[in-house]
Amino acid sequence: MLKLKFAIIGLLIISSQNLLAQSKTIQGVVTDPSGFPLPGASINVEGSTNSASTDFDGKYSLQGVNPTDKIIYSFVGLISQTITVGTRSLIDVTLVQSTQTLNEVVVAYGTQKRAKVTGAISTVSSKDIAAVPIMNAESALQGRAAGVTVVNGAPGSNPTVSIRGLSTMGNSAPLYVIDGVLTSNLSGLSPNDIESISVLKDASTTALYGSKAFNGVIVVTTKKGKKGPGQLNFSTYVGGQTVTKRYDVMNTQQYLQYAKDLGSDLTARAAEFGNINTNWQDQIFQTGLMQDYNLSFSNGTETSTSRYSAEYMKQEGAIVNTGFERYSFRSNNTQDIGKLKIGSNIGVSFSTTNPERASGGRTLLEHAIKSAPYLPIYNENNLGGYQGPSAIDGNDAENPVRVANLGYQKINGLSIIGNIFAELEIYKGLKFRSQVSLDYFTSKDHTFIPSYQDGSYHKQAFSTTNEINGQGQTIVIDNSLTYKTTIASKHNIEVLGVITKIDGKSQTLTAGSRYSISDEVDQLRYNEGSLGSTNFVEKNIGYIARINYDYNEKYLLALSGRRDASSRFGANNRWGNFYSVALGWNIAKESFMENSIFSTLKLRASTGTTGNDRIDNYQYSATLIADYNYPIGGANAPGVSLGVASNPDLKWESKQDRNIGLDFGLFDDKFTGSFEYFNNKSSDILFAVPLPASVGSAGGGTQIQNIADVKVSGFEVSLGYNDRKGDFTWSATANLGTSKNEVTSLAPGVTSVLGGPVPRAGLENFSRLEVGQPLFYFYGYQTNGIYQNQAEVDAVFGPGQTAIKPGDIKIVDRDGNKIINSGDKTNIGNPYPDFTYGLNLTAAYKNFDFNCFISGVQGNDIYNANTFDLEGMNRLFNASTAVLDRAIVVNGVVTNPSATLPRAQGADINWSSANQRYIQDGSYTRLKNIALGYTFSGDAFKAYFSKIRFYVSGQNLITVTKYDGLDPEIARADANANSAGIDLGRYPQPKSVIFGLDVTF
């Protein structure tokens, strides 16, 4: 027995020695989803006190671990992982984002689980934004969100953004919300500061923003500090951009012969300048330098977070003496004090814009394509040093180099957008939040032009100084109460109540003066000066309520309502009521869907209303136009005339949104997608109707009326695929959005409305509003070739009944009355696309990464006013080489019947009215971005950097289009919808190549 006891004791000692011998040290690195090391991550052996944490480089060492132990890796905001040790001594772990973080989307006044969303929302992440180097944040949406159309313009200008087509006749821009601050654009925001962008597209998601949300809402969330040790990031890129396409215009030899044909012999004039050949287009385009530098620092503790950033960006334009420069700074902070959370989000930017300069109502491009090629650019004998045309040239196009470079124009801007907030948890689930937001701006637009004389046509014997100073602010005060609770573990209820008050004011001071003594004095003076000012005050108050209910996240209901009052309407109709109702069914959560291929399957539907008050202030009241002269006693006497006629019954535009959507995910969301159908109706649309002279208006007078109803419908499709396994990973996302609008009714007595900017002098407005047609379609004549002889002319009009002759354009006599007049005009084009689309491809292999992004539009028309200039031939200007093959008439017969262009200086109908000649297909597909990057690795880099990546990227390198202008992406002439699709020589989008560097310390 004694021997047996000793044997057992010996066996236990040996066993314990073996167990101790099996314990070991585990080492490794813990990283976040992007591969960045995670300092301060916790490593614990399950069921014991044995633990460790990662150092600054994410490295850890855990001693005394047995093969059977389970190690828990955790970090705030990321999903914890539990790993059994086994035989390994080296364990590297990548922690992924928590389900809550991944599945949350930003909605009005808060966030919501994606599974509970019942409205139409598209989201663009910071990763998507960072993939394309952009100068303005709005451009990040181009081609990345279904149903969103983005058109870029000149450096420093705000892109034109529309959501789900056109639903109104005035300002169609969406509302922008930056961290809860309402604003009109994202011009002062650095794209590097954006965490995500959510596009709210239907009433279920936008109704809570009331009058501001009529055209949709773009909600921007900026990057915040994260818990853990501080992280310093630096990124930069530099590159160049240029416009390579040119209009094919005549050289000096061709131009001189063309001028002879039109009755002007300019041979001697050309010889006077040495028979040179100036390519004016080459003189106004340049290769512009682009550069950007961004520095940010973020850190956080268990009770506070902070992030600070600064950016310097400079963009030289592709057109001479244009560009944009911006300094931007941002500070985001939060602090928890028990049940109280306070914070602030502040962004400040300083900008300088050198806009494209114009003169005489013409853009630089119009001057360039019209200018005589035999004229030199410079002439030191002329005042100012430039050469331009004189009466002998018969061509009054200005020297575009002088217009661009003589003197200067600078627009200096300051923007402050931010808020401070406090949130108190009164009781479990019950929170009160108070927030004050500020959107403040100043602008100084200063132009100085010294004296000059290029020739007898263009001269100025004095210097001019003009300045426009503006400033404004909008203060929004929001007080909200939110209650969340769960009943019986399955009934989830959230109730929100908000009172919001908006106070806005703005003022503008305009001044100008001349100075005849010196070109060195760039100051405003009282002598020969002008002075004017405007100001306004705007107020809005809203009462908001929302109820969200779901049963076990399976059956969803969302109700919201808002009552708004706007100072832009008179007392008769100042208040507006808006609501939304939405339902959802998470089919994938049903028991019969268990073990199916669907990881997500949700059906949702919504309906509701939003309102619009985007008109100028005080339009319900009458205004007067000053400086109008009346003939009294045989002499002119100063007086006033009616400007805006009063309309005390002016009321809200309203829009009824209807949306049906289906979201799906297959194989654990490896394949994802969504389908949307929307059918919206806008009622009582506001529009400035021209007043007849009989009511006492001097011309240009208007009355704002609720004039029309419009319906808009379309489909949206978004598809995605993600392959995240192995050394080679790739993903693809694609989206497509359609939109069709139609005017369904007009106010009594109104049959149609013409609008839009006048494309060229002598050419009528032609953007038209009419029942049964799209908003602001192009209204003009159809054409059918060239009249070949007098017999063809007489067959249409009768002998001697018209000024039209052989060689002139055949206008289709649609009503058959042998008279060409407005009754023969019809729909000749639609500036708004049938659909937009985008395709984004990303791939990575080990340290290499690749991105390819394609975007495009289909089905829109462009009125190419440049073709009007180049092929109109109404007077002597340089023109397209195509006019060399114009119709030639000898003895009343066209000698070249294959000619497609009319005779030079023919009948007015050839050029004075809008017709099909100038309408072109504006569809295009563009390689918006292609980029290749490499992330450096190895101990030499890890000793100093958490991440260092170098990349090269190209933008707009390939564009496939039938449009023969310089660029099919046509920016509007102004903010109004009736100027869309008219190419007046607008700023073309350049091609660019850049080199970039991203570093994390």
mmCIF file of C-alpha atoms in Angstrom, residues 389-606:
data_model
loop_
_atom_site.group_PDB
_atom_site.id
_atom_site.type_symbol
_atom_site.label_atom_id
_atom_site.label_comp_id
_atom_site.label_asym_id
_atom_site.label_seq_id
_atom_site.Cartn_x
_atom_site.Cartn_y
_atom_site.Cartn_z
ATOM 1 C CA PRO A 389 -9.403 93.744 -84.010
ATOM 2 C CA SER A 390 -10.248 97.098 -85.556
ATOM 3 C CA ALA A 391 -13.063 98.121 -87.876
ATOM 4 C CA ILE A 392 -11.019 97.040 -90.884
ATOM 5 C CA ASP A 393 -11.076 93.447 -89.600
ATOM 6 C CA GLY A 394 -14.861 93.279 -89.505
ATOM 7 C CA ASN A 395 -14.552 90.945 -86.492
ATOM 8 C CA ASP A 396 -15.211 92.159 -82.958
ATOM 9 C CA ALA A 397 -14.106 89.076 -80.992
ATOM 10 C CA GLU A 398 -11.866 90.272 -78.170
ATOM 11 C CA ASN A 399 -8.321 89.099 -77.573
ATOM 12 C CA PRO A 400 -8.984 86.267 -75.075
ATOM 13 C CA VAL A 401 -5.456 86.411 -73.645
ATOM 14 C CA ARG A 402 -5.971 90.068 -72.758
ATOM 15 C CA VAL A 403 -9.387 89.339 -71.252
ATOM 16 C CA ALA A 404 -7.851 86.582 -69.096
ATOM 17 C CA ASN A 405 -4.609 88.266 -68.048
ATOM 18 C CA LEU A 406 -4.945 92.056 -68.059
ATOM 19 C CA GLY A 407 -5.736 93.073 -64.495
ATOM 20 C CA TYR A 408 -7.170 90.453 -62.192
ATOM 21 C CA GLN A 409 -10.235 89.107 -60.441
ATOM 22 C CA LYS A 410 -10.055 87.409 -57.051
ATOM 23 C CA ILE A 411 -12.821 86.104 -54.835
ATOM 24 C CA ASN A 412 -11.729 85.701 -51.217
ATOM 25 C CA GLY A 413 -14.010 83.683 -48.988
ATOM 26 C CA LEU A 414 -14.264 82.714 -45.348
ATOM 27 C CA SER A 415 -16.530 79.912 -44.142
ATOM 28 C CA ILE A 416 -17.260 78.800 -40.594
ATOM 29 C CA ILE A 417 -19.546 75.801 -40.198
ATOM 30 C CA GLY A 418 -19.965 74.150 -36.839
ATOM 31 C CA ASN A 419 -22.033 73.318 -33.801
ATOM 32 C CA ILE A 420 -21.878 72.731 -30.091
ATOM 33 C CA PHE A 421 -24.189 70.270 -28.382
ATOM 34 C CA ALA A 422 -25.059 68.730 -25.040
ATOM 35 C CA GLU A 423 -26.866 65.433 -24.568
ATOM 36 C CA LEU A 424 -28.242 64.319 -21.203
ATOM 37 C CA GLU A 425 -29.539 60.868 -20.358
ATOM 38 C CA ILE A 426 -32.454 61.775 -18.090
ATOM 39 C CA TYR A 427 -33.594 58.216 -17.570
ATOM 40 C CA LYS A 428 -32.704 54.891 -19.105
ATOM 41 C CA GLY A 429 -33.582 55.253 -22.783
ATOM 42 C CA LEU A 430 -34.669 58.900 -22.432
ATOM 43 C CA LYS A 431 -32.278 61.553 -23.750
ATOM 44 C CA PHE A 432 -32.504 65.295 -24.171
ATOM 45 C CA ARG A 433 -30.223 66.993 -26.692
ATOM 46 C CA SER A 434 -29.707 70.683 -27.339
ATOM 47 C CA GLN A 435 -27.644 71.913 -30.270
ATOM 48 C CA VAL A 436 -26.697 75.305 -31.677
ATOM 49 C CA SER A 437 -25.366 75.392 -35.246
ATOM 50 C CA LEU A 438 -23.724 78.161 -37.220
ATOM 51 C CA ASP A 439 -23.184 78.562 -40.956
ATOM 52 C CA TYR A 440 -21.259 81.808 -41.475
ATOM 53 C CA PHE A 441 -19.588 83.161 -44.602
ATOM 54 C CA THR A 442 -17.946 86.254 -46.029
ATOM 55 C CA SER A 443 -17.047 86.908 -49.643
ATOM 56 C CA LYS A 444 -15.010 89.632 -51.317
ATOM 57 C CA ASP A 445 -15.082 89.679 -55.124
ATOM 58 C CA HIS A 446 -12.553 92.246 -56.356
ATOM 59 C CA THR A 447 -11.869 93.042 -60.025
ATOM 60 C CA PHE A 448 -9.318 95.507 -61.387
ATOM 61 C CA ILE A 449 -8.830 96.250 -65.100
ATOM 62 C CA PRO A 450 -6.289 98.887 -66.216
ATOM 63 C CA SER A 451 -6.712 101.016 -69.325
ATOM 64 C CA TYR A 452 -6.068 99.408 -72.717
ATOM 65 C CA GLN A 453 -6.606 99.762 -76.445
ATOM 66 C CA ASP A 454 -6.246 96.668 -78.606
ATOM 67 C CA GLY A 455 -7.735 98.353 -81.666
ATOM 68 C CA SER A 456 -10.661 100.534 -82.596
ATOM 69 C CA TYR A 457 -13.221 98.013 -81.312
ATOM 70 C CA HIS A 458 -11.969 97.313 -77.805
ATOM 71 C CA LYS A 459 -10.539 100.044 -75.649
ATOM 72 C CA GLN A 460 -10.847 101.583 -72.217
ATOM 73 C CA ALA A 461 -9.298 104.972 -71.437
ATOM 74 C CA PHE A 462 -9.424 104.511 -67.674
ATOM 75 C CA SER A 463 -8.875 101.835 -65.059
ATOM 76 C CA THR A 464 -11.878 100.263 -63.355
ATOM 77 C CA THR A 465 -12.225 98.831 -59.870
ATOM 78 C CA ASN A 466 -15.283 96.821 -58.889
ATOM 79 C CA GLU A 467 -15.984 95.068 -55.641
ATOM 80 C CA ILE A 468 -18.817 92.943 -54.281
ATOM 81 C CA ASN A 469 -18.681 92.296 -50.549
ATOM 82 C CA GLY A 470 -21.104 89.856 -49.004
ATOM 83 C CA GLN A 471 -21.585 88.241 -45.646
ATOM 84 C CA GLY A 472 -24.263 86.144 -44.064
ATOM 85 C CA GLN A 473 -25.047 83.704 -41.331
ATOM 86 C CA THR A 474 -27.607 81.093 -40.430
ATOM 87 C CA ILE A 475 -28.102 80.050 -36.810
ATOM 88 C CA VAL A 476 -30.121 76.923 -36.091
ATOM 89 C CA ILE A 477 -31.247 75.945 -32.596
ATOM 90 C CA ASP A 478 -32.445 72.345 -32.170
ATOM 91 C CA ASN A 479 -33.920 70.936 -28.973
ATOM 92 C CA SER A 480 -34.871 67.267 -29.116
ATOM 93 C CA LEU A 481 -36.167 64.549 -26.823
ATOM 94 C CA THR A 482 -35.624 60.878 -27.692
ATOM 95 C CA TYR A 483 -36.989 57.813 -25.956
ATOM 96 C CA LYS A 484 -35.995 54.237 -26.804
ATOM 97 C CA THR A 485 -37.400 51.162 -25.151
ATOM 98 C CA THR A 486 -37.957 47.473 -25.751
ATOM 99 C CA ILE A 487 -41.080 45.691 -24.528
ATOM 100 C CA ALA A 488 -41.155 41.919 -24.027
ATOM 101 C CA SER A 489 -37.733 41.654 -25.710
ATOM 102 C CA LYS A 490 -39.249 42.044 -29.190
ATOM 103 C CA HIS A 491 -41.230 45.277 -29.440
ATOM 104 C CA ASN A 492 -38.671 48.030 -30.141
ATOM 105 C CA ILE A 493 -39.942 51.605 -29.986
ATOM 106 C CA GLU A 494 -38.168 54.908 -30.604
ATOM 107 C CA VAL A 495 -39.921 58.269 -30.253
ATOM 108 C CA LEU A 496 -38.347 61.583 -31.282
ATOM 109 C CA GLY A 497 -39.613 65.126 -30.791
ATOM 110 C CA VAL A 498 -37.746 68.211 -32.050
ATOM 111 C CA ILE A 499 -38.297 71.933 -32.050
ATOM 112 C CA THR A 500 -36.034 73.718 -34.515
ATOM 113 C CA LYS A 501 -35.621 77.443 -35.148
ATOM 114 C CA ILE A 502 -33.701 78.939 -38.064
ATOM 115 C CA ASP A 503 -32.537 82.559 -38.201
ATOM 116 C CA GLY A 504 -30.684 83.718 -41.301
ATOM 117 C CA LYS A 505 -29.482 87.065 -42.513
ATOM 118 C CA SER A 506 -27.265 88.330 -45.292
ATOM 119 C CA GLN A 507 -26.093 91.552 -46.827
ATOM 120 C CA THR A 508 -24.280 92.490 -50.022
ATOM 121 C CA LEU A 509 -22.501 95.733 -50.862
ATOM 122 C CA THR A 510 -21.618 96.492 -54.493
ATOM 123 C CA ALA A 511 -19.340 99.341 -55.510
ATOM 124 C CA GLY A 512 -17.403 100.424 -58.574
ATOM 125 C CA SER A 513 -15.346 103.364 -59.790
ATOM 126 C CA ARG A 514 -13.143 104.638 -62.625
ATOM 127 C CA TYR A 515 -9.747 106.332 -62.501
ATOM 128 C CA SER A 516 -8.518 108.229 -65.551
ATOM 129 C CA ILE A 517 -5.157 109.451 -64.264
ATOM 130 C CA SER A 518 -3.236 106.272 -63.474
ATOM 131 C CA ASP A 519 -3.369 102.486 -63.858
ATOM 132 C CA GLU A 520 -1.484 102.070 -60.596
ATOM 133 C CA VAL A 521 -4.351 102.963 -58.273
ATOM 134 C CA ASP A 522 -6.526 99.969 -57.471
ATOM 135 C CA GLN A 523 -8.896 101.636 -55.038
ATOM 136 C CA LEU A 524 -12.560 102.545 -54.959
ATOM 137 C CA ARG A 525 -13.223 106.249 -55.381
ATOM 138 C CA TYR A 526 -16.266 108.453 -54.979
ATOM 139 C CA ASN A 527 -15.772 110.167 -58.361
ATOM 140 C CA GLU A 528 -17.406 108.341 -61.290
ATOM 141 C CA GLY A 529 -18.500 105.675 -58.848
ATOM 142 C CA SER A 530 -21.487 103.444 -58.305
ATOM 143 C CA LEU A 531 -22.866 102.063 -55.067
ATOM 144 C CA GLY A 532 -25.633 99.650 -54.108
ATOM 145 C CA SER A 533 -26.565 97.228 -51.380
ATOM 146 C CA THR A 534 -29.058 94.506 -50.526
ATOM 147 C CA ASN A 535 -29.872 92.627 -47.353
ATOM 148 C CA PHE A 536 -32.414 90.137 -46.092
ATOM 149 C CA VAL A 537 -33.587 88.376 -42.965
ATOM 150 C CA GLU A 538 -35.009 84.864 -43.092
ATOM 151 C CA LYS A 539 -36.780 82.936 -40.352
ATOM 152 C CA ASN A 540 -38.165 79.428 -40.093
ATOM 153 C CA ILE A 541 -39.599 77.412 -37.224
ATOM 154 C CA GLY A 542 -40.486 73.748 -37.251
ATOM 155 C CA TYR A 543 -42.132 71.228 -34.948
ATOM 156 C CA ILE A 544 -41.065 67.636 -35.615
ATOM 157 C CA ALA A 545 -42.177 64.196 -34.444
ATOM 158 C CA ARG A 546 -41.069 60.691 -35.424
ATOM 159 C CA ILE A 547 -42.022 57.206 -34.237
ATOM 160 C CA ASN A 548 -40.083 54.100 -35.229
ATOM 161 C CA TYR A 549 -41.424 50.686 -34.287
ATOM 162 C CA ASP A 550 -40.246 47.195 -35.137
ATOM 163 C CA TYR A 551 -41.182 43.740 -34.000
ATOM 164 C CA ASN A 552 -37.948 41.821 -33.414
ATOM 165 C CA GLU A 553 -36.387 43.760 -36.342
ATOM 166 C CA LYS A 554 -38.717 41.768 -38.594
ATOM 167 C CA TYR A 555 -41.754 44.013 -39.138
ATOM 168 C CA LEU A 556 -40.998 47.730 -39.384
ATOM 169 C CA LEU A 557 -43.079 50.899 -39.121
ATOM 170 C CA ALA A 558 -41.909 54.516 -39.286
ATOM 171 C CA LEU A 559 -44.125 57.593 -38.932
ATOM 172 C CA SER A 560 -43.024 61.214 -39.020
ATOM 173 C CA GLY A 561 -44.586 64.648 -39.192
ATOM 174 C CA ARG A 562 -43.391 68.218 -39.387
ATOM 175 C CA ARG A 563 -45.109 71.603 -39.261
ATOM 176 C CA ASP A 564 -43.106 74.506 -40.699
ATOM 177 C CA ALA A 565 -43.486 78.258 -40.970
ATOM 178 C CA SER A 566 -41.373 80.251 -43.446
ATOM 179 C CA SER A 567 -40.879 84.000 -43.671
ATOM 180 C CA ARG A 568 -40.704 83.669 -47.468
ATOM 181 C CA PHE A 569 -44.480 83.462 -47.643
ATOM 182 C CA GLY A 570 -47.122 85.988 -46.644
ATOM 183 C CA ALA A 571 -49.363 85.571 -43.636
ATOM 184 C CA ASN A 572 -52.055 83.830 -45.715
ATOM 185 C CA ASN A 573 -50.029 80.664 -46.323
ATOM 186 C CA ARG A 574 -47.017 80.806 -44.058
ATOM 187 C CA TRP A 575 -47.452 77.349 -42.504
ATOM 188 C CA GLY A 576 -46.936 73.990 -44.191
ATOM 189 C CA ASN A 577 -47.500 70.428 -42.941
ATOM 190 C CA PHE A 578 -45.390 67.457 -44.036
ATOM 191 C CA TYR A 579 -45.538 63.791 -43.118
ATOM 192 C CA SER A 580 -44.266 60.335 -44.031
ATOM 193 C CA VAL A 581 -45.334 56.730 -43.496
ATOM 194 C CA ALA A 582 -43.032 53.777 -44.160
ATOM 195 C CA LEU A 583 -43.334 50.004 -43.773
ATOM 196 C CA GLY A 584 -40.701 47.299 -43.938
ATOM 197 C CA TRP A 585 -40.504 43.500 -43.812
ATOM 198 C CA ASN A 586 -37.225 41.729 -43.067
ATOM 199 C CA ILE A 587 -38.084 38.536 -44.898
ATOM 200 C CA ALA A 588 -34.695 36.990 -44.165
ATOM 201 C CA LYS A 589 -35.580 36.887 -40.463
ATOM 202 C CA GLU A 590 -38.610 34.634 -41.035
ATOM 203 C CA SER A 591 -38.285 31.027 -39.895
ATOM 204 C CA PHE A 592 -38.948 29.700 -43.385
ATOM 205 C CA MET A 593 -35.829 31.573 -44.585
ATOM 206 C CA GLU A 594 -33.467 29.767 -42.200
ATOM 207 C CA ASN A 595 -30.498 28.133 -43.930
ATOM 208 C CA SER A 596 -31.365 29.921 -47.193
ATOM 209 C CA ILE A 597 -28.835 31.638 -49.420
ATOM 210 C CA PHE A 598 -30.227 35.020 -48.355
ATOM 211 C CA SER A 599 -28.355 36.756 -45.551
ATOM 212 C CA THR A 600 -30.419 39.907 -46.201
ATOM 213 C CA LEU A 601 -33.849 40.234 -47.789
ATOM 214 C CA LYS A 602 -35.960 43.254 -46.933
ATOM 215 C CA LEU A 603 -39.011 44.727 -48.628
ATOM 216 C CA ARG A 604 -39.935 48.319 -47.840
ATOM 217 C CA ALA A 605 -42.335 51.014 -48.987
ATOM 218 C CA SER A 606 -42.880 54.644 -48.078
#
